[in-house]
Amino acid sequence: MVAGRGAELLRPATSSGRASFLELFFDLAFVFALTRVSQRFAGVAGGAGWALAAGLGRTLLLFLALWLIWSHTTWITSRYEPERSIIQVVVVGTMFAGLVMAVTLPRAMEERALPFAVAYLAVMVVRPLVIAAALRGHPRRLVAFRLSTWAAATAPLWLIGALGPDGLRLPLWAAALAVDYLAWALGWPLPWIGAAAVGSWRIAGEHLADRHQQIFLIALGESILVIGAVFSGEGYSAGRAAAFAIAFATSALLWRIYFHRAGGLLTEALGRARMPGRLGTASERTHTLIVLSVLVTAVGYQLVIGHPYGQPRPTWLLFVVGGPVLFLVARVRLEYEIFGRISRSRMIGLVALLLVTPALAYWTPMGGLGVVAGVLALVGLLDARRSRQRPPEDSASPIGRGKPGSQGSEA
């Protein structure tokens, strides 16, 4: 590691891999934000055709904007010492911007578009400059300059989308967000100074794993809030009580399936990786899908508890079945990242859900959720059976094994 001015901000090897109290405080804003995302998904669930597709697209875009803010903050606290005052100021400032985005999110594609965009740009453009200034002469400042430059390049799309006609907002913001994600994947390349090799970054891998596990639990906690809020707000009936119980069991199964072996070994895998940045990048993408799947599943809970024996609506299957399907897809990916293999039990569950989905279009919502819970229970039982037959495994991730290359002074 290159020493020099600003080096005191770098996270030392002796730093704790656990999330700091400040980061847990930061997550409170995202508890609220994820609730807003779930409610917005629920608001479009009753639509059909183009209205449904457009509503889902808008909500997905807003979620991905929030996720980018959370992910960048997690990487910052994995690379820099969170106990330093300037990093704490950055995290608290980001928390406030995230709270503004969450407050405006229900109408962010309508009349509250400007404050949402300004809060997003304040984090993406201004925050890296603050970190670069704090790093002073340290070579890592070039990463922050790259990020800020790319974010500034897409800022006109965000602002024109916020201030312009409503019809242009979705395509302009989608283009801007796509560039922001692509730039991150490419390492924010710039002329003369090149790109930052994100996969080669020196980070606290155990800390990054801890944060990914925590955001999954936060999303799962949001689903529990939905279950409780919807059931307590509706008139009592035996059907709603049964839907409440099945929804809770489904969330418990999602927790069990995630942490069984692979999810529980994420910290070990990132701690052992010779290039934790590479495995951390893959894990971040996987957890994007996992968190999104839990939010979508929570909307299914809301629909079923509200109308357990209502008329079958094929569009509801996007939430009741689509959320768990997306979760199993992401969990298969996580299994590969940790062990280098594809999970047979999760593939069985995935195929089973896809096969029964056409029939569920004619079932009541309660029946659909019950089948989903049964398939997830089958996956859990197959996992438990396999665990009894084999000793505990160590992580054997095929990602991040290579020798750290010439990372330069930015790594």
Short mmCIF file of C-alpha atoms in Angstrom, two decimals:
data_model
loop_
_atom_site.label_atom_id
_atom_site.label_comp_id
_atom_site.label_asym_id
_atom_site.label_seq_id
_atom_site.Cartn_x
_atom_site.Cartn_y
_atom_site.Cartn_z
CA MET A 1 0.00 0.00 0.00
CA VAL A 2 1.28 3.41 -0.92
CA ALA A 3 1.95 5.66 2.01
CA GLY A 4 1.61 9.40 1.93
CA ARG A 5 -0.75 12.22 2.65
CA GLY A 6 -4.28 10.94 3.15
CA ALA A 7 -3.09 7.39 3.89
CA GLU A 8 -4.54 7.67 7.41
CA LEU A 9 -8.03 7.38 5.86
CA LEU A 10 -7.34 3.88 4.52
CA ARG A 11 -8.82 0.99 6.46
CA PRO A 12 -5.95 -0.85 8.21
CA ALA A 13 -5.62 -4.61 8.13
CA THR A 14 -6.33 -4.70 11.88
CA SER A 15 -9.68 -2.91 11.52
CA SER A 16 -12.76 -4.84 12.66
CA GLY A 17 -14.67 -6.63 9.93
CA ARG A 18 -17.96 -5.89 11.68
CA ALA A 19 -20.17 -3.01 10.64
CA SER A 20 -19.81 0.06 12.80
CA PHE A 21 -22.68 1.60 14.76
CA LEU A 22 -22.65 4.46 12.27
CA GLU A 23 -23.30 2.06 9.42
CA LEU A 24 -26.17 0.46 11.30
CA PHE A 25 -27.55 3.96 11.86
CA PHE A 26 -27.10 4.63 8.13
CA ASP A 27 -29.16 1.54 7.33
CA LEU A 28 -32.18 3.02 9.11
CA ALA A 29 -32.74 5.36 6.17
CA PHE A 30 -32.72 2.37 3.85
CA VAL A 31 -35.21 0.45 5.97
CA PHE A 32 -37.61 3.29 5.21
CA ALA A 33 -36.48 3.47 1.58
CA LEU A 34 -37.11 -0.23 0.96
CA THR A 35 -40.55 0.13 2.50
CA ARG A 36 -41.29 2.92 0.03
CA VAL A 37 -40.11 0.73 -2.86
CA SER A 38 -42.32 -2.15 -1.72
CA GLN A 39 -45.33 0.14 -1.41
CA ARG A 40 -44.74 1.54 -4.87
CA PHE A 41 -44.60 -1.99 -6.30
CA ALA A 42 -47.87 -2.76 -4.50
CA GLY A 43 -49.43 0.36 -6.02
CA VAL A 44 -48.92 -0.92 -9.56
CA ALA A 45 -49.75 -4.58 -8.83
CA GLY A 46 -53.39 -4.14 -9.79
CA GLY A 47 -52.57 -2.85 -13.26
CA ALA A 48 -52.32 -4.74 -16.52
CA GLY A 49 -50.61 -4.47 -19.86
CA TRP A 50 -48.55 -1.37 -20.55
CA ALA A 51 -49.62 0.35 -17.32
CA LEU A 52 -48.27 -2.56 -15.28
CA ALA A 53 -45.03 -2.79 -17.28
CA ALA A 54 -44.43 0.97 -17.05
CA GLY A 55 -45.17 1.00 -13.33
CA LEU A 56 -42.80 -1.89 -12.68
CA GLY A 57 -40.10 -0.24 -14.81
CA ARG A 58 -40.34 3.05 -12.95
CA THR A 59 -40.21 1.37 -9.55
CA LEU A 60 -37.29 -0.83 -10.58
CA LEU A 61 -35.38 2.23 -11.76
CA LEU A 62 -35.90 4.01 -8.44
CA PHE A 63 -34.82 0.91 -6.52
CA LEU A 64 -31.64 0.60 -8.59
CA ALA A 65 -30.81 4.26 -7.95
CA LEU A 66 -31.16 3.70 -4.20
CA TRP A 67 -29.18 0.46 -4.42
CA LEU A 68 -26.30 2.22 -6.17
CA ILE A 69 -26.12 4.75 -3.33
CA TRP A 70 -26.14 1.99 -0.70
CA SER A 71 -23.57 -0.12 -2.54
CA HIS A 72 -21.14 2.74 -3.11
CA THR A 73 -21.37 3.65 0.57
CA THR A 74 -20.66 0.05 1.56
CA TRP A 75 -17.56 -0.04 -0.63
CA ILE A 76 -16.39 3.27 0.86
CA THR A 77 -16.60 1.94 4.41
CA SER A 78 -14.85 -1.27 3.28
CA ARG A 79 -11.94 0.70 1.80
CA TYR A 80 -11.68 3.57 4.27
CA GLU A 81 -11.65 3.65 8.05
CA PRO A 82 -15.23 4.44 9.17
CA GLU A 83 -13.99 5.81 12.49
CA ARG A 84 -12.36 8.79 10.75
CA SER A 85 -14.37 12.00 11.10
CA ILE A 86 -14.47 12.82 7.39
CA ILE A 87 -15.78 9.34 6.53
CA GLN A 88 -18.42 9.70 9.24
CA VAL A 89 -19.48 13.05 7.76
CA VAL A 90 -19.69 11.41 4.34
CA VAL A 91 -21.83 8.54 5.66
CA VAL A 92 -24.20 10.82 7.59
CA GLY A 93 -24.53 13.13 4.58
CA THR A 94 -25.31 10.15 2.38
CA MET A 95 -27.88 8.98 4.91
CA PHE A 96 -29.67 12.33 4.69
CA ALA A 97 -29.63 12.22 0.87
CA GLY A 98 -30.94 8.64 0.98
CA LEU A 99 -33.72 9.74 3.31
CA VAL A 100 -34.67 12.55 0.89
CA MET A 101 -34.77 10.00 -1.94
CA ALA A 102 -36.95 7.70 0.19
CA VAL A 103 -39.37 10.49 1.15
CA THR A 104 -39.78 11.60 -2.46
CA LEU A 105 -39.81 8.07 -3.92
CA PRO A 106 -43.63 7.52 -3.96
CA ARG A 107 -43.95 10.51 -6.34
CA ALA A 108 -40.38 10.60 -7.66
CA MET A 109 -41.54 9.94 -11.22
CA GLU A 110 -44.13 12.68 -10.91
CA GLU A 111 -44.00 16.07 -9.12
CA ARG A 112 -41.15 15.16 -6.73
CA ALA A 113 -38.69 14.22 -9.45
CA LEU A 114 -36.36 17.19 -8.90
CA PRO A 115 -35.55 16.63 -5.18
CA PHE A 116 -35.03 12.92 -5.89
CA ALA A 117 -32.58 13.68 -8.71
CA VAL A 118 -30.76 16.40 -6.77
CA ALA A 119 -30.28 14.12 -3.74
CA TYR A 120 -28.96 11.35 -5.99
CA LEU A 121 -26.54 13.67 -7.78
CA ALA A 122 -25.34 15.19 -4.50
CA VAL A 123 -24.12 11.74 -3.49
CA MET A 124 -22.78 10.67 -6.86
CA VAL A 125 -21.02 13.91 -7.82
CA VAL A 126 -20.18 15.75 -4.58
CA ARG A 127 -19.33 12.87 -2.26
CA PRO A 128 -16.39 11.56 -4.34
CA LEU A 129 -14.93 15.08 -4.46
CA VAL A 130 -15.08 15.31 -0.67
CA ILE A 131 -13.24 12.00 -0.36
CA ALA A 132 -10.69 13.05 -2.99
CA ALA A 133 -10.00 16.26 -1.07
CA ALA A 134 -9.58 14.28 2.17
CA LEU A 135 -7.14 11.91 0.48
CA ARG A 136 -5.06 14.90 -0.61
CA GLY A 137 -2.03 13.58 -2.45
CA HIS A 138 -2.81 9.88 -2.11
CA PRO A 139 -3.11 8.04 -5.47
CA ARG A 140 -6.51 6.63 -4.50
CA ARG A 141 -7.98 10.07 -5.06
CA LEU A 142 -7.99 9.28 -8.79
CA VAL A 143 -10.76 6.72 -8.24
CA ALA A 144 -12.94 9.39 -6.65
CA PHE A 145 -12.20 11.81 -9.49
CA ARG A 146 -13.17 9.18 -12.04
CA LEU A 147 -16.47 8.46 -10.29
CA SER A 148 -17.36 12.12 -9.95
CA THR A 149 -16.51 12.82 -13.59
CA TRP A 150 -18.74 10.06 -14.88
CA ALA A 151 -21.58 11.05 -12.53
CA ALA A 152 -21.27 14.67 -13.70
CA ALA A 153 -21.52 13.48 -17.30
CA THR A 154 -24.91 11.84 -16.64
CA ALA A 155 -26.17 14.68 -14.41
CA PRO A 156 -27.79 16.56 -17.35
CA LEU A 157 -29.91 13.50 -18.12
CA TRP A 158 -31.11 13.36 -14.51
CA LEU A 159 -31.87 17.08 -14.37
CA ILE A 160 -33.51 17.32 -17.80
CA GLY A 161 -35.58 14.27 -16.93
CA ALA A 162 -36.67 15.89 -13.66
CA LEU A 163 -37.48 19.28 -15.16
CA GLY A 164 -38.71 18.22 -18.60
CA PRO A 165 -41.91 16.58 -19.80
CA ASP A 166 -43.14 13.59 -17.82
CA GLY A 167 -42.95 11.37 -20.88
CA LEU A 168 -39.19 11.83 -21.17
CA ARG A 169 -38.41 11.15 -17.52
CA LEU A 170 -38.32 7.35 -17.65
CA PRO A 171 -36.14 7.00 -20.79
CA LEU A 172 -33.72 9.76 -19.72
CA TRP A 173 -33.31 8.44 -16.19
CA ALA A 174 -33.03 4.87 -17.43
CA ALA A 175 -30.24 5.92 -19.80
CA ALA A 176 -28.45 7.87 -17.05
CA LEU A 177 -28.68 4.99 -14.57
CA ALA A 178 -27.50 2.49 -17.18
CA VAL A 179 -24.42 4.63 -17.79
CA ASP A 180 -23.79 4.94 -14.04
CA TYR A 181 -23.87 1.15 -13.64
CA LEU A 182 -21.82 0.54 -16.79
CA ALA A 183 -19.20 3.03 -15.66
CA TRP A 184 -18.88 1.20 -12.34
CA ALA A 185 -18.52 -2.15 -14.12
CA LEU A 186 -15.79 -0.70 -16.36
CA GLY A 187 -13.97 1.08 -13.53
CA TRP A 188 -14.93 4.63 -14.63
CA PRO A 189 -12.34 4.83 -17.45
CA LEU A 190 -11.00 8.27 -18.40
CA PRO A 191 -8.52 9.39 -21.03
CA TRP A 192 -4.86 9.38 -19.98
CA ILE A 193 -5.48 7.87 -16.53
CA GLY A 194 -7.36 4.75 -17.64
CA ALA A 195 -9.77 2.71 -15.52
CA ALA A 196 -9.80 1.61 -11.91
CA ALA A 197 -9.51 -2.18 -11.60
CA VAL A 198 -12.39 -2.56 -9.14
CA GLY A 199 -11.84 -6.33 -8.89
CA SER A 200 -8.28 -5.70 -7.65
CA TRP A 201 -9.18 -3.17 -4.97
CA ARG A 202 -7.89 -3.78 -1.49
CA ILE A 203 -10.99 -3.91 0.69
CA ALA A 204 -12.06 -5.43 3.99
CA GLY A 205 -13.73 -8.49 2.49
CA GLU A 206 -15.25 -9.64 5.78
CA HIS A 207 -16.80 -6.21 6.25
CA LEU A 208 -18.33 -6.26 2.77
CA ALA A 209 -19.82 -9.71 3.40
CA ASP A 210 -21.24 -8.52 6.71
CA ARG A 211 -22.91 -5.58 4.99
CA HIS A 212 -24.44 -7.77 2.27
CA GLN A 213 -25.85 -10.14 4.86
CA GLN A 214 -27.25 -7.21 6.81
CA ILE A 215 -29.02 -5.65 3.82
CA PHE A 216 -30.64 -9.03 3.12
CA LEU A 217 -31.90 -9.16 6.71
CA ILE A 218 -33.14 -5.57 6.40
CA ALA A 219 -35.13 -6.53 3.30
CA LEU A 220 -36.46 -9.59 5.08
CA GLY A 221 -37.40 -7.40 8.04
CA GLU A 222 -39.30 -5.13 5.67
CA SER A 223 -41.31 -8.14 4.51
CA ILE A 224 -42.18 -8.91 8.14
CA LEU A 225 -43.35 -5.32 8.58
CA VAL A 226 -45.60 -5.75 5.53
CA ILE A 227 -47.07 -8.96 6.91
CA GLY A 228 -47.84 -7.37 10.27
CA ALA A 229 -49.11 -4.06 8.91
CA VAL A 230 -51.48 -5.59 6.36
CA PHE A 231 -52.89 -8.18 8.73
CA SER A 232 -53.39 -5.71 11.57
CA GLY A 233 -55.05 -3.20 9.24
CA GLU A 234 -57.60 -5.56 7.72
CA GLY A 235 -60.74 -7.03 9.21
CA TYR A 236 -60.02 -10.35 10.89
CA SER A 237 -60.97 -13.57 9.15
CA ALA A 238 -59.73 -17.14 9.23
CA GLY A 239 -58.55 -16.80 5.64
CA ARG A 240 -56.44 -13.73 6.37
CA ALA A 241 -55.03 -15.41 9.49
CA ALA A 242 -54.00 -18.41 7.41
CA ALA A 243 -52.44 -16.16 4.75
CA PHE A 244 -50.58 -14.29 7.51
CA ALA A 245 -49.15 -17.57 8.85
CA ILE A 246 -48.12 -18.83 5.39
CA ALA A 247 -46.50 -15.49 4.54
CA PHE A 248 -44.47 -15.59 7.75
CA ALA A 249 -43.42 -19.19 7.06
CA THR A 250 -42.33 -18.16 3.56
CA SER A 251 -40.10 -15.39 4.94
CA ALA A 252 -38.61 -17.83 7.45
CA LEU A 253 -37.87 -20.25 4.60
CA LEU A 254 -36.18 -17.50 2.58
CA TRP A 255 -33.96 -16.80 5.59
CA ARG A 256 -33.16 -20.49 6.01
CA ILE A 257 -32.38 -21.07 2.33
CA TYR A 258 -30.16 -17.99 2.11
CA PHE A 259 -28.01 -18.74 5.16
CA HIS A 260 -27.76 -22.48 4.67
CA ARG A 261 -24.11 -23.12 3.86
CA ALA A 262 -23.37 -20.53 1.14
CA GLY A 263 -24.98 -17.48 2.76
CA GLY A 264 -23.40 -18.34 6.08
CA LEU A 265 -19.95 -18.76 4.51
CA LEU A 266 -19.96 -15.48 2.60
CA THR A 267 -17.80 -13.82 5.25
CA GLU A 268 -15.30 -16.68 5.18
CA ALA A 269 -15.16 -16.68 1.37
CA LEU A 270 -14.48 -12.95 1.12
CA GLY A 271 -11.98 -13.14 3.97
CA ARG A 272 -10.03 -15.90 2.21
CA ALA A 273 -10.17 -14.47 -1.31
CA ARG A 274 -6.82 -13.28 -2.64
CA MET A 275 -8.73 -10.69 -4.66
CA PRO A 276 -11.75 -9.87 -2.46
CA GLY A 277 -12.70 -6.98 -4.71
CA ARG A 278 -13.53 -9.39 -7.52
CA LEU A 279 -15.65 -11.66 -5.35
CA GLY A 280 -17.20 -8.62 -3.64
CA THR A 281 -18.27 -7.23 -7.01
CA ALA A 282 -19.97 -10.51 -7.91
CA SER A 283 -21.60 -10.70 -4.47
CA GLU A 284 -22.92 -7.16 -4.80
CA ARG A 285 -24.69 -8.02 -8.06
CA THR A 286 -26.12 -11.19 -6.57
CA HIS A 287 -27.46 -9.33 -3.55
CA THR A 288 -29.10 -6.78 -5.82
CA LEU A 289 -31.27 -9.63 -7.09
CA ILE A 290 -31.75 -11.14 -3.64
CA VAL A 291 -32.95 -7.90 -2.04
CA LEU A 292 -35.19 -7.13 -5.01
CA SER A 293 -36.69 -10.62 -4.84
CA VAL A 294 -37.57 -10.20 -1.16
CA LEU A 295 -39.26 -6.85 -1.84
CA VAL A 296 -41.28 -8.33 -4.70
CA THR A 297 -42.26 -11.31 -2.55
CA ALA A 298 -43.43 -8.93 0.20
CA VAL A 299 -45.85 -7.35 -2.29
CA GLY A 300 -47.23 -10.83 -2.89
CA TYR A 301 -47.83 -11.18 0.85
CA GLN A 302 -49.76 -7.92 0.84
CA LEU A 303 -51.96 -9.03 -2.04
CA VAL A 304 -52.71 -12.44 -0.56
CA ILE A 305 -53.40 -11.30 3.02
CA GLY A 306 -55.68 -8.56 1.70
CA HIS A 307 -57.68 -10.92 -0.56
CA PRO A 308 -56.83 -14.55 0.27
CA TYR A 309 -59.73 -16.02 -1.70
CA GLY A 310 -60.14 -13.27 -4.27
CA GLN A 311 -60.51 -13.80 -8.00
CA PRO A 312 -57.38 -15.24 -9.65
CA ARG A 313 -55.29 -12.55 -11.34
CA PRO A 314 -52.40 -13.72 -13.48
CA THR A 315 -50.57 -10.43 -12.86
CA TRP A 316 -50.39 -11.26 -9.15
CA LEU A 317 -48.16 -14.20 -10.03
CA LEU A 318 -45.41 -11.69 -10.84
CA PHE A 319 -45.22 -11.06 -7.10
CA VAL A 320 -46.49 -14.25 -5.42
CA VAL A 321 -44.38 -16.56 -7.62
CA GLY A 322 -42.00 -14.17 -9.41
CA GLY A 323 -40.35 -12.99 -6.18
CA PRO A 324 -39.44 -16.51 -4.96
CA VAL A 325 -38.33 -17.52 -8.48
CA LEU A 326 -35.96 -14.54 -8.62
CA PHE A 327 -34.72 -15.40 -5.12
CA LEU A 328 -33.87 -18.97 -6.11
CA VAL A 329 -32.09 -17.78 -9.26
CA ALA A 330 -29.97 -15.41 -7.18
CA ARG A 331 -29.35 -18.08 -4.54
CA VAL A 332 -28.09 -20.47 -7.23
CA ARG A 333 -25.68 -17.74 -8.31
CA LEU A 334 -24.54 -17.24 -4.70
CA GLU A 335 -23.93 -20.99 -4.36
CA TYR A 336 -21.62 -20.85 -7.36
CA GLU A 337 -19.77 -17.82 -5.99
CA ILE A 338 -19.05 -19.59 -2.70
CA PHE A 339 -18.53 -23.22 -3.76
CA GLY A 340 -18.08 -23.14 -7.54
CA ARG A 341 -21.07 -25.40 -8.13
CA ILE A 342 -24.78 -25.24 -8.91
CA SER A 343 -27.18 -26.20 -6.13
CA ARG A 344 -29.35 -29.18 -7.07
CA SER A 345 -32.03 -28.48 -4.45
CA ARG A 346 -32.51 -24.90 -5.60
CA MET A 347 -32.70 -25.97 -9.24
CA ILE A 348 -35.39 -28.48 -8.28
CA GLY A 349 -37.34 -25.73 -6.51
CA LEU A 350 -36.89 -23.35 -9.43
CA VAL A 351 -38.11 -25.88 -12.00
CA ALA A 352 -41.05 -26.86 -9.78
CA LEU A 353 -42.21 -23.25 -9.46
CA LEU A 354 -41.93 -22.64 -13.19
CA LEU A 355 -43.89 -25.81 -13.97
CA VAL A 356 -46.80 -25.03 -11.62
CA THR A 357 -47.06 -21.34 -12.50
CA PRO A 358 -49.51 -21.77 -15.43
CA ALA A 359 -51.89 -23.74 -13.20
CA LEU A 360 -51.64 -21.18 -10.40
CA ALA A 361 -53.15 -18.55 -12.71
CA TYR A 362 -56.49 -20.28 -12.06
CA TRP A 363 -56.04 -20.70 -8.31
CA THR A 364 -56.92 -18.33 -5.52
CA PRO A 365 -54.07 -16.13 -4.18
CA MET A 366 -54.02 -18.25 -1.01
CA GLY A 367 -53.52 -21.40 -3.04
CA GLY A 368 -50.67 -19.82 -4.98
CA LEU A 369 -48.84 -18.67 -1.85
CA GLY A 370 -49.37 -22.07 -0.24
CA VAL A 371 -47.78 -23.83 -3.20
CA VAL A 372 -44.82 -21.42 -3.14
CA ALA A 373 -44.30 -22.05 0.57
CA GLY A 374 -44.50 -25.81 -0.06
CA VAL A 375 -41.84 -25.66 -2.78
CA LEU A 376 -39.53 -23.56 -0.58
CA ALA A 377 -40.07 -26.04 2.26
CA LEU A 378 -39.04 -28.83 -0.12
CA VAL A 379 -35.84 -26.94 -0.93
CA GLY A 380 -35.16 -26.53 2.79
CA LEU A 381 -35.74 -30.25 3.43
CA LEU A 382 -33.41 -31.25 0.58
CA ASP A 383 -30.77 -28.91 2.02
CA ALA A 384 -31.15 -30.46 5.46
CA ARG A 385 -30.92 -33.98 4.05
CA ARG A 386 -27.76 -33.15 2.15
CA SER A 387 -26.24 -31.59 5.28
CA ARG A 388 -26.81 -34.76 7.29
CA GLN A 389 -25.06 -36.86 4.66
CA ARG A 390 -21.95 -34.70 4.30
CA PRO A 391 -19.60 -32.92 6.68
CA PRO A 392 -19.54 -29.11 6.77
CA GLU A 393 -17.75 -27.60 3.78
CA ASP A 394 -15.26 -24.80 3.54
CA SER A 395 -15.72 -22.11 0.94
CA ALA A 396 -14.05 -22.86 -2.39
CA SER A 397 -14.93 -19.81 -4.44
CA PRO A 398 -13.71 -19.84 -8.04
CA ILE A 399 -13.89 -16.04 -8.04
CA GLY A 400 -11.03 -13.95 -6.70
CA ARG A 401 -8.52 -16.79 -6.59
CA GLY A 402 -6.00 -15.24 -8.94
CA LYS A 403 -2.90 -13.41 -7.93
CA PRO A 404 -3.43 -9.73 -7.40
CA GLY A 405 -1.95 -8.14 -10.46
CA SER A 406 -0.19 -4.84 -10.78
CA GLN A 407 -2.76 -2.72 -9.05
CA GLY A 408 -0.86 0.49 -9.01
CA SER A 409 -1.07 2.88 -6.14
CA GLU A 410 -4.84 3.23 -6.29
CA ALA A 411 -5.64 -0.28 -5.11
#
